[in-house]
Short mmCIF file of C-alpha atoms in Angstrom, two decimals:
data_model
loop_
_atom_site.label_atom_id
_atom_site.label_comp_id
_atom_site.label_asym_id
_atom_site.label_seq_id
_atom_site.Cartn_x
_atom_site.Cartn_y
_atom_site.Cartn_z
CA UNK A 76 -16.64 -4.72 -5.36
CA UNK A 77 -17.53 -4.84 -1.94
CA UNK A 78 -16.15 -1.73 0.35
CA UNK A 79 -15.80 -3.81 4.18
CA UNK A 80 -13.04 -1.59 5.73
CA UNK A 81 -15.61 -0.25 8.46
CA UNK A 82 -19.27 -1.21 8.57
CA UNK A 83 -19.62 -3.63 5.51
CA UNK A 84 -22.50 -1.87 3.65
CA UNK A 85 -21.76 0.02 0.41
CA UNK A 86 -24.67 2.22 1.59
CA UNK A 87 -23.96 5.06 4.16
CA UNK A 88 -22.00 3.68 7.46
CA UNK A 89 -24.60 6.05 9.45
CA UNK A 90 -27.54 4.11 8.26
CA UNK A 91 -25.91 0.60 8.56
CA UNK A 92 -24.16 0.60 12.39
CA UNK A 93 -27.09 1.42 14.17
CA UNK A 94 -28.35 -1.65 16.76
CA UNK A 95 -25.04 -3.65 15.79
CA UNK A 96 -22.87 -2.30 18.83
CA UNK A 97 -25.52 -2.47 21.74
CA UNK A 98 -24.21 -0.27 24.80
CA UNK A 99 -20.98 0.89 26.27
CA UNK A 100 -19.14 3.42 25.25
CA UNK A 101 -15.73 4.13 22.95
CA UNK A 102 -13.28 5.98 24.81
CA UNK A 103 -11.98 2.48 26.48
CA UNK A 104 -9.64 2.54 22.62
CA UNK A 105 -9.68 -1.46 22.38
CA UNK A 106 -11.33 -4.74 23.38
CA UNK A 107 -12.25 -4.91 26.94
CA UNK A 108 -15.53 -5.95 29.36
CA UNK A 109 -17.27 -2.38 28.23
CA UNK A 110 -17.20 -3.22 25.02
CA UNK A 111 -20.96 -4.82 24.92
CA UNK A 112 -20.51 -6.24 21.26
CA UNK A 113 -21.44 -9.31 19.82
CA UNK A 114 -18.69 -12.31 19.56
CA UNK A 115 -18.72 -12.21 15.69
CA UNK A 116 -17.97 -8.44 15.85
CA UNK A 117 -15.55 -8.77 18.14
CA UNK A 118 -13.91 -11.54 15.69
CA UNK A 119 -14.03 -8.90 13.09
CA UNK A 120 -11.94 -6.87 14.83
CA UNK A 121 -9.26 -9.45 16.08
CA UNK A 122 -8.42 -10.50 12.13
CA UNK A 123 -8.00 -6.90 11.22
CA UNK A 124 -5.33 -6.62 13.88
CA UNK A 125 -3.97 -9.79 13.15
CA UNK A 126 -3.89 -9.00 9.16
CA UNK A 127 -2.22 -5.50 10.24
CA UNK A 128 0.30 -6.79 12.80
CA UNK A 129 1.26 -9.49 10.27
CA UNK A 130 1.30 -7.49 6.69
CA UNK A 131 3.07 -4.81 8.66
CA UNK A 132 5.66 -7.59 9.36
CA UNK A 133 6.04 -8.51 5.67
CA UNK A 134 6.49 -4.87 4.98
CA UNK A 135 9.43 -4.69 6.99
CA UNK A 136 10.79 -7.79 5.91
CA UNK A 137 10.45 -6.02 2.38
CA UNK A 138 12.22 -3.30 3.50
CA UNK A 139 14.79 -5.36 5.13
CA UNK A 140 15.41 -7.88 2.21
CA UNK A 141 16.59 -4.60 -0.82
CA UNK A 142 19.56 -4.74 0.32
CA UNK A 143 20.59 -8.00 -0.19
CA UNK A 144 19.07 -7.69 -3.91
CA UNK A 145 22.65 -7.04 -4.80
CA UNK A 146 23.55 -8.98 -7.82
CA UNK A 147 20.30 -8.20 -10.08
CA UNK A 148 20.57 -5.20 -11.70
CA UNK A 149 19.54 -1.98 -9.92
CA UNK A 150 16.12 -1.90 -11.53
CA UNK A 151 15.35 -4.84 -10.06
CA UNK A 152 15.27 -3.14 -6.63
CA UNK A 153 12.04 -1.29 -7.83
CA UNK A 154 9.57 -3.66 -7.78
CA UNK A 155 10.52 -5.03 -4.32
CA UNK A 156 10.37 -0.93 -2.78
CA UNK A 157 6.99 -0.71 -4.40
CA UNK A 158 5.93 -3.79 -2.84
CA UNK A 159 7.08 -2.73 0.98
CA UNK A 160 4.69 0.56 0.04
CA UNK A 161 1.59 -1.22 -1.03
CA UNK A 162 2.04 -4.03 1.97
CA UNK A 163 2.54 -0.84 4.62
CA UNK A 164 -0.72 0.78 3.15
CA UNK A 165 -2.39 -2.35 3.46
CA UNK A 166 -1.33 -2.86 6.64
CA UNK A 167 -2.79 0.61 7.57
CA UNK A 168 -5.78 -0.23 6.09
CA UNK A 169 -6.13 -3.17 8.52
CA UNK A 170 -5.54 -1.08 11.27
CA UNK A 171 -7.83 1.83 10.07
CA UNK A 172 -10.27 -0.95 9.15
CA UNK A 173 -10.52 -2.09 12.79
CA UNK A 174 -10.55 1.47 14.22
CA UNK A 175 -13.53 2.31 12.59
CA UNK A 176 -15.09 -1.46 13.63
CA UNK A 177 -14.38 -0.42 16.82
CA UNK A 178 -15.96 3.04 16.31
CA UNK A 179 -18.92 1.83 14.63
CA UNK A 180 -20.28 -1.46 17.45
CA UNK A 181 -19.76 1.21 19.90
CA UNK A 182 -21.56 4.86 21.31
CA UNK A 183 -20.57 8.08 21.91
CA UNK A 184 -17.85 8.29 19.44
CA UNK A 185 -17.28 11.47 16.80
CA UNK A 186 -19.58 10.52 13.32
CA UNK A 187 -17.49 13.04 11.83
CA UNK A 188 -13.86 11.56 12.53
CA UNK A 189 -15.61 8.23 11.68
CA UNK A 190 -16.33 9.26 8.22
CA UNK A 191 -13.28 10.65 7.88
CA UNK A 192 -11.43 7.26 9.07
CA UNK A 193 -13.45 5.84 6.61
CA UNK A 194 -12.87 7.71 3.93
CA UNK A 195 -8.91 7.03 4.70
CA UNK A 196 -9.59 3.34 4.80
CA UNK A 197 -10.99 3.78 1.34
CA UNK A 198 -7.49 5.96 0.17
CA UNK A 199 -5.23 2.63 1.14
CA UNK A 200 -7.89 0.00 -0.17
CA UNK A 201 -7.47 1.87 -3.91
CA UNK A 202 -3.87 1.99 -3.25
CA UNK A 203 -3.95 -2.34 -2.98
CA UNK A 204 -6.33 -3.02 -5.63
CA UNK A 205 -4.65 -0.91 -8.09
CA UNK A 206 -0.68 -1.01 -6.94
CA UNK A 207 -0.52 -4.78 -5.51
CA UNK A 208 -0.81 -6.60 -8.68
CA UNK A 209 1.57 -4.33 -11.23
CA UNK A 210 4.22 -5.29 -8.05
CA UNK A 211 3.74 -9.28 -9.58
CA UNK A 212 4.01 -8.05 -13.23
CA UNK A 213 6.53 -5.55 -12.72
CA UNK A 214 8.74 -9.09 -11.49
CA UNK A 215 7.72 -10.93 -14.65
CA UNK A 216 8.95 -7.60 -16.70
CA UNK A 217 12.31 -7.54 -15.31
CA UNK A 218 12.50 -11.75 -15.73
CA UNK A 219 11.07 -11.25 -19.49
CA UNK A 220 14.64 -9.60 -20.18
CA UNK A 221 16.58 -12.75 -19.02
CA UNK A 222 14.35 -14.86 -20.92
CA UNK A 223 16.26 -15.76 -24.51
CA UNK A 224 19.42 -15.05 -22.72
CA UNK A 225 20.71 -17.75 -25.10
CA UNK A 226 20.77 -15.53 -27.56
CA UNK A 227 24.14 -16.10 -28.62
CA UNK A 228 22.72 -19.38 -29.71
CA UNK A 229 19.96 -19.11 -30.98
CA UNK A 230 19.35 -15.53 -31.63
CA UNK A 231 17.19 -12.82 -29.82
CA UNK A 232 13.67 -14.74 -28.16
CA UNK A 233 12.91 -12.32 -25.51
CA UNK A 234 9.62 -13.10 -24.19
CA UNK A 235 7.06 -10.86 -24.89
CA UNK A 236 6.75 -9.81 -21.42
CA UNK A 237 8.99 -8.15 -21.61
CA UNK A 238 7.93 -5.83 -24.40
CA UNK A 239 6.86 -2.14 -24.54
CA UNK A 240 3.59 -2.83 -25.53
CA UNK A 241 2.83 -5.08 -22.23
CA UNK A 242 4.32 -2.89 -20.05
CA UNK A 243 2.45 0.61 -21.50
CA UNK A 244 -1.00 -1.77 -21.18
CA UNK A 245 0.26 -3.17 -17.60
CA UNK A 246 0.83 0.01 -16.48
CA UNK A 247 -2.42 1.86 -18.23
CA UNK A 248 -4.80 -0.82 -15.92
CA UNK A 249 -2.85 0.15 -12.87
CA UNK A 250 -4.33 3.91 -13.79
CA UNK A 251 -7.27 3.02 -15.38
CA UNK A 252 -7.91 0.53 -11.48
CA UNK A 253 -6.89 3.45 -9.61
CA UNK A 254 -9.08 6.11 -11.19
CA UNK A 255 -12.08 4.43 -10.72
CA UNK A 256 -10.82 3.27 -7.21
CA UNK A 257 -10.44 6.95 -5.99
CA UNK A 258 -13.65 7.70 -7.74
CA UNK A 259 -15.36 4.95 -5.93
CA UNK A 260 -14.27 6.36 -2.54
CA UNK A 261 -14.85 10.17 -3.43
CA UNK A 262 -18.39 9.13 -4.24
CA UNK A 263 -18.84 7.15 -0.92
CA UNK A 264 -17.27 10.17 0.72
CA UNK A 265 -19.55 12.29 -0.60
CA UNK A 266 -22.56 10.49 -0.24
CA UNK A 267 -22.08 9.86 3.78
CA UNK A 268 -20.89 13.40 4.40
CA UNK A 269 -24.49 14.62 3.04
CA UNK A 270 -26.13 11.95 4.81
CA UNK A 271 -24.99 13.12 7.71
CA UNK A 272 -25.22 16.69 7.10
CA UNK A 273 -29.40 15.88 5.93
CA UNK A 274 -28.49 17.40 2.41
CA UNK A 275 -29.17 14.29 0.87
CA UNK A 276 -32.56 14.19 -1.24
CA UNK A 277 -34.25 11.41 -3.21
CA UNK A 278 -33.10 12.42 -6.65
CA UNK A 279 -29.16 12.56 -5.56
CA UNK A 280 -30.12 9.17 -3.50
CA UNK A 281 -30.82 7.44 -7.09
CA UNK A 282 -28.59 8.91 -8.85
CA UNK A 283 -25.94 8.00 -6.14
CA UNK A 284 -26.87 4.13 -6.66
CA UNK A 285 -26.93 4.07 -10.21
CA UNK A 286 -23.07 6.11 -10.13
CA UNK A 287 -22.18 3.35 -7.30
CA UNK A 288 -23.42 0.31 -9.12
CA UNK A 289 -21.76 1.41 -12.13
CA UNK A 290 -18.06 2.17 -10.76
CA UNK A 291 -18.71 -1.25 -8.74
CA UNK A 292 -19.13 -3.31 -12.08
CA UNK A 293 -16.50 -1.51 -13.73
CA UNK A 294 -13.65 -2.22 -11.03
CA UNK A 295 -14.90 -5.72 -10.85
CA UNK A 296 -13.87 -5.90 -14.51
CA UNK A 297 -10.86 -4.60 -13.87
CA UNK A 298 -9.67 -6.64 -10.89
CA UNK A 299 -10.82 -9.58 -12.97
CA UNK A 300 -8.44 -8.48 -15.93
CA UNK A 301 -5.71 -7.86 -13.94
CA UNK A 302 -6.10 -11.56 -12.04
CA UNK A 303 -6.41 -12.89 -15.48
CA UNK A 304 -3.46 -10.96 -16.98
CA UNK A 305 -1.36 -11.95 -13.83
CA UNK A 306 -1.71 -15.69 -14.41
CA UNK A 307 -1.34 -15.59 -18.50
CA UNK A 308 1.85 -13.61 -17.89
CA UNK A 309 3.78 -15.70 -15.35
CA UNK A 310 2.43 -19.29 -16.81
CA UNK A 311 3.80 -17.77 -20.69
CA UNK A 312 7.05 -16.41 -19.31
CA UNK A 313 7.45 -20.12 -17.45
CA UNK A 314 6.59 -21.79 -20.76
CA UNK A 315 9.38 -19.56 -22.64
CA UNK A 316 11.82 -20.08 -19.45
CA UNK A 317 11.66 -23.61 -19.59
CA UNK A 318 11.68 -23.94 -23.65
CA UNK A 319 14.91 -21.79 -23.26
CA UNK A 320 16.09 -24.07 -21.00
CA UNK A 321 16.32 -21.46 -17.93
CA UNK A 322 16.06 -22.10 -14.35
CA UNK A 323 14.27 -19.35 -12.81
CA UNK A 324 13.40 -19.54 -9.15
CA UNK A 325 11.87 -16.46 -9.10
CA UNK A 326 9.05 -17.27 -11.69
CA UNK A 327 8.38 -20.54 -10.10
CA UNK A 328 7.98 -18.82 -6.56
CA UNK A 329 5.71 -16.32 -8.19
CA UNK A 330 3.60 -19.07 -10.21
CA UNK A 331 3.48 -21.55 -7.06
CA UNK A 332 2.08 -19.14 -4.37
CA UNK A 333 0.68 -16.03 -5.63
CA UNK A 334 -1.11 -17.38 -8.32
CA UNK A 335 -3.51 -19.36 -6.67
CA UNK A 336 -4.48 -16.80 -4.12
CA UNK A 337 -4.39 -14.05 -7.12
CA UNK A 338 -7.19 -16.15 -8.49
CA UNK A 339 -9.35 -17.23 -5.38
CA UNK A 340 -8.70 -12.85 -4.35
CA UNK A 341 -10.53 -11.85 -7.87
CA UNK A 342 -13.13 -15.04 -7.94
CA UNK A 343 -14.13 -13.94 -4.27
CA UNK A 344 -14.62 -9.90 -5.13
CA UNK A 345 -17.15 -10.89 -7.86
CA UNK A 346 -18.74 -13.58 -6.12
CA UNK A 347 -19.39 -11.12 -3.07
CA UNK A 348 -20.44 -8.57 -4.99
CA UNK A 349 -23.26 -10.39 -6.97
CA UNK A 350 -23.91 -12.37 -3.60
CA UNK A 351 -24.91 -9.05 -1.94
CA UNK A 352 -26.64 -7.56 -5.04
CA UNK A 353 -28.77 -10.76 -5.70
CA UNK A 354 -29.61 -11.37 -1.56
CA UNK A 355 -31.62 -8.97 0.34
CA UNK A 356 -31.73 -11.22 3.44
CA UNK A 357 -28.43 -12.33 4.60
CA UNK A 358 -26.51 -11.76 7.75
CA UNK A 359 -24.02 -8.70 7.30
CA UNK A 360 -21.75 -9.54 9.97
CA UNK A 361 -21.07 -13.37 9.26
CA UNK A 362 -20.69 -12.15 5.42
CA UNK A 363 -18.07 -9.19 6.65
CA UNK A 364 -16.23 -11.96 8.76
CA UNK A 365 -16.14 -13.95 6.04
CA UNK A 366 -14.26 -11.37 3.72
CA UNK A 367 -12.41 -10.44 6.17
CA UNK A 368 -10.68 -13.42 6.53
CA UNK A 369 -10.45 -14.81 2.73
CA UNK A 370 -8.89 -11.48 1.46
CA UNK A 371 -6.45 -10.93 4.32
CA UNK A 372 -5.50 -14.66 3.58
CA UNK A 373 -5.24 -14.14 0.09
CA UNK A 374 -2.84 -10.46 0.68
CA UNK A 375 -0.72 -12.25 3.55
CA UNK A 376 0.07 -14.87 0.57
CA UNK A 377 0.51 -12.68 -2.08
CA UNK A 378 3.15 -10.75 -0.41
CA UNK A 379 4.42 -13.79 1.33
CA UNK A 380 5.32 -15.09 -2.51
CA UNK A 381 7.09 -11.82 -2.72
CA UNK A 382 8.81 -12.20 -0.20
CA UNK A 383 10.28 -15.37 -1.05
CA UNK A 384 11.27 -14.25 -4.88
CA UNK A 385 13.77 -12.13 -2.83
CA UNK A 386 16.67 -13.90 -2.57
CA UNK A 387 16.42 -15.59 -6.16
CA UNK A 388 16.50 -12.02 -7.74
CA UNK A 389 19.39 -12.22 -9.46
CA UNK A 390 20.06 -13.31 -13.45
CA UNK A 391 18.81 -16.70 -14.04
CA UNK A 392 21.10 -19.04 -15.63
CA UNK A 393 20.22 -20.59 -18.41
CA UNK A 394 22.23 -23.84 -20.30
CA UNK A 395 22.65 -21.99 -23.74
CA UNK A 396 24.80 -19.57 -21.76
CA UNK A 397 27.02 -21.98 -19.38
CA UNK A 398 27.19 -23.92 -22.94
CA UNK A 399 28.51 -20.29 -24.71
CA UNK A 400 30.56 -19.73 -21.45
CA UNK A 401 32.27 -23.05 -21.93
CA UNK A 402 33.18 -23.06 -25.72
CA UNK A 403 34.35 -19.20 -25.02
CA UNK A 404 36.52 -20.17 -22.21
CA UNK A 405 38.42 -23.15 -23.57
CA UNK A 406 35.68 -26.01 -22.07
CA UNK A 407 35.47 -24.30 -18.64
CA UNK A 408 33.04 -22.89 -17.07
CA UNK A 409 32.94 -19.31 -15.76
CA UNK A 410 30.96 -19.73 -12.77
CA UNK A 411 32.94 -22.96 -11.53
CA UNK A 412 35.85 -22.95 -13.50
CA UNK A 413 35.81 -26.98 -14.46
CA UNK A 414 35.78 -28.35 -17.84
CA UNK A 415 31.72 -29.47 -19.05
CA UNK A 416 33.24 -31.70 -21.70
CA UNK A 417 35.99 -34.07 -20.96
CA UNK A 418 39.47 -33.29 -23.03
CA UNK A 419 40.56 -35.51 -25.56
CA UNK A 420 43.33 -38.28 -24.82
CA UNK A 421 46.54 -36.55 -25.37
CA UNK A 422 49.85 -38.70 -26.27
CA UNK A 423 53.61 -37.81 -25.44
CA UNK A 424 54.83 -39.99 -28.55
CA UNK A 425 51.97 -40.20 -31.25
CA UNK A 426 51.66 -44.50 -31.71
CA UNK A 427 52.31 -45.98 -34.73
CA UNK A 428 49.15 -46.86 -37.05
CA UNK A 429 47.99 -49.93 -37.14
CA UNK A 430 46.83 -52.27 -39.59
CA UNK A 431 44.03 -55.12 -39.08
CA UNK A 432 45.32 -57.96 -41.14
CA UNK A 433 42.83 -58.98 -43.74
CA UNK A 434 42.82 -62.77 -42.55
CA UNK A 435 40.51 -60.84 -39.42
CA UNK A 436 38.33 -58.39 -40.59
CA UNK A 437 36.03 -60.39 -42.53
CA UNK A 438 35.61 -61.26 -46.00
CA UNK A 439 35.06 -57.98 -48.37
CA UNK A 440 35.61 -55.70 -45.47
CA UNK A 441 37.69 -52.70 -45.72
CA UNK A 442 40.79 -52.08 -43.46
CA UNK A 443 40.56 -50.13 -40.32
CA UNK A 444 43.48 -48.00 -39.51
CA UNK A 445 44.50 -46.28 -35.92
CA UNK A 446 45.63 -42.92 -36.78
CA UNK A 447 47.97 -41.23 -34.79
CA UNK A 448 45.16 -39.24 -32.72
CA UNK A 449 44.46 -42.94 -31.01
CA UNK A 450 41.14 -43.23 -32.96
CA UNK A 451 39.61 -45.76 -35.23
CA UNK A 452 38.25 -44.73 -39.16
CA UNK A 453 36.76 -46.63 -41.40
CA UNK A 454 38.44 -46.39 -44.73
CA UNK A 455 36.40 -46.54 -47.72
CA UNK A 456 35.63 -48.84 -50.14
CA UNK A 457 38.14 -48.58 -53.04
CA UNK A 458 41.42 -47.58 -53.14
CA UNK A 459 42.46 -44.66 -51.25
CA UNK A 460 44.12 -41.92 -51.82
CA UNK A 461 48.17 -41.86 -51.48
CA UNK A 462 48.47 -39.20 -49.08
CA UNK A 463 46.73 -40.83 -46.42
CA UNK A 464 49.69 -43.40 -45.47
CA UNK A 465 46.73 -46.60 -45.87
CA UNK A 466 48.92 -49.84 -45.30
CA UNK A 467 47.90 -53.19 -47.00
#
């Protein structure tokens, strides 16, 4: 995992700004002619404030939409709240993010605020990686219940996404993420504080990289898993859903946008990480740009999926239940009240039956009689019984 909220390096921000910002100085607070840094930093900054002025949009939006998730039940409210948190933090981060750009391409500023800007940057980045994708699964939870609605068809078939067991091992990644997240960012903490400070000596240095490296492969994993767990999840509850004959616009939202940018998010943290570990040459502040822009793409997405799941949030129909609802209600539908099947022809006086003659129906074929419901039978070969009125 690559750590770009402020300078780009995983190394110590101290040892990795300096020459990057030229002159000028830092008290001008935002993007002006003092500001003597180059174009690509510069660019740097504007998509940070673009990413936070946008996200911070969707959070609102969030906010703004629970209240019109009225019909679902009230649980389904949850998921929605926790996704307005996690796109405010990100949006923070953004903003935080471009602060300490700011900070860091300039002179004069406070190292000590700086690292502690950073170190806040590095709070709401562990919030995202670890909160933002249990917001996706948390939806495919609540839509697992709905799934095998027709039970009174066929019997229970609740998905299996809806089980305890995926939810306890949903849940236990979004701990197991953020523990190593907030151990990631401790250690960075701790490492630039005693850079700064000159406590740092070689043995801490090594054993520093070694901790670092570590925590990066692990969360790495982890993001991977949970990209991977995200995708199996919605595509199996969309297989069940459509097997069960269920229309479920929330799923399909989910599967058509987020998905894809779920997968390009986790396929561009590992191929940045093992880009930087395998290059020791490359330009930092094309690469930063470059991240910058592919993961605020792939957030503004993710949440923009979210978004749009809103105002589907309610119970999915599915046709084993209008079919129940029908038979229950005397051919009628709850929902529209109009009959699915159309009623039998009904008679004031019941006709009289009626008898083919023999000359017409063919040689060795048996009579057809009209009963008194209007409909045709075909009688039997033999004789028939006496009680059924047969005419010859």
């Amino acid at each position: 995992m690559v750590h770009i909220a402020a300078d780009g390096a995983p190394t110590s921000p101290i040892l990795a700004k300096g020459g990057r910002g030229g002159g000028g100085h830092s008290s001008g607070g935002g993007v002006s002619d003092s500001w003597n840094a180059p174009p690509l930093v510069k660019t740097i900054f504007a998509f940070q404030l673009i990413w936070f002025i946008l996200i911070l949009v969707q959070s609102l939006q969030i906010f703004k939409g629970i209240k019109f998730v009225g019909k679902s039940p009230r649980s389904s409210k949850a998921p929605y709240i926790l996704g307005a948190f996690v796109a405010l933090c990100v949006s923070i981060y953004y903003l935080l993010g471009a602060i300490n750009t700011r900070m860091a391409s300039g002179t004069g500023y406070d190292i000590q605020a700086y690292l502690n800007l950073l170190a806040a940057t590095g709070f709401m980045f562990d919030i995202d990686i670890s909160f933002r994708p249990i917001v996706i699964l948390w939806l495919c939870h609540l839509r697992g219940v709905f799934t095998g609605a027709g039970a009174d068809v066929k019997g229970d078939k609740r998905s299996f996404v809806a089980s305890t067991w995926k939810k306890i091992l949903d849940w236990s990644l979004v701990i197991i993420v953020l523990a190593l997240g907030v151990a990631y960012s401790s250690l960075a903490a701790w490492y630039n504080n005693a850079a700064y400070n000159g406590d740092l000596t070689s043995t801490q240095s090594r054993s520093y990289k070694a901790t670092f490296n570590g925590l990066n492969r692990s969360l790495e994993a982890f993001i991977a898993i949970f990209a991977i767990n995200i995708v199996v999840t919605l595509i199996c509850l969309k297989v069940a859903q459509k097997r069960e004959r269920i229309a479920d616009k929330v799923v399909t939202r989910l599967l058509a946008i987020c998905v894809p940018f779920v997968v390009i998010d986790a396929v561009e943290t590992i191929a940045a990480e093992i880009f930087a570990s395998t290059q020791e040459d490359y330009d930092l502040v094309n690469f930063r740009l470059a991240l910058v822009i592919i993961e605020g793409t792939c957030r503004f997405m993710i949440f923009a999926g979210i978004i749009a799941s809103m105002k589907f949030s309610s119970a999915p129909q599915s046709a084993h239940q209008n079919e129940y609802s029908a038979v229950s209600s005397g051919g009628y539908s709850i929902n529209s009240q109009q009959p699915l099947y159309p009623a039998a022809p009904a008679y004031q006086t019941p006709p009289p039956p009626m008898t083919i003659p023999p000359q017409q129906q063919g040689w060795g074929a048996p009579p057809m009689v009209q009963q008194q419901q209007g409909y045709l039978y075909q009688a039997p070969y033999g004789p028939p019984p006496a009680n059924q009125g047969w005419q010859r």
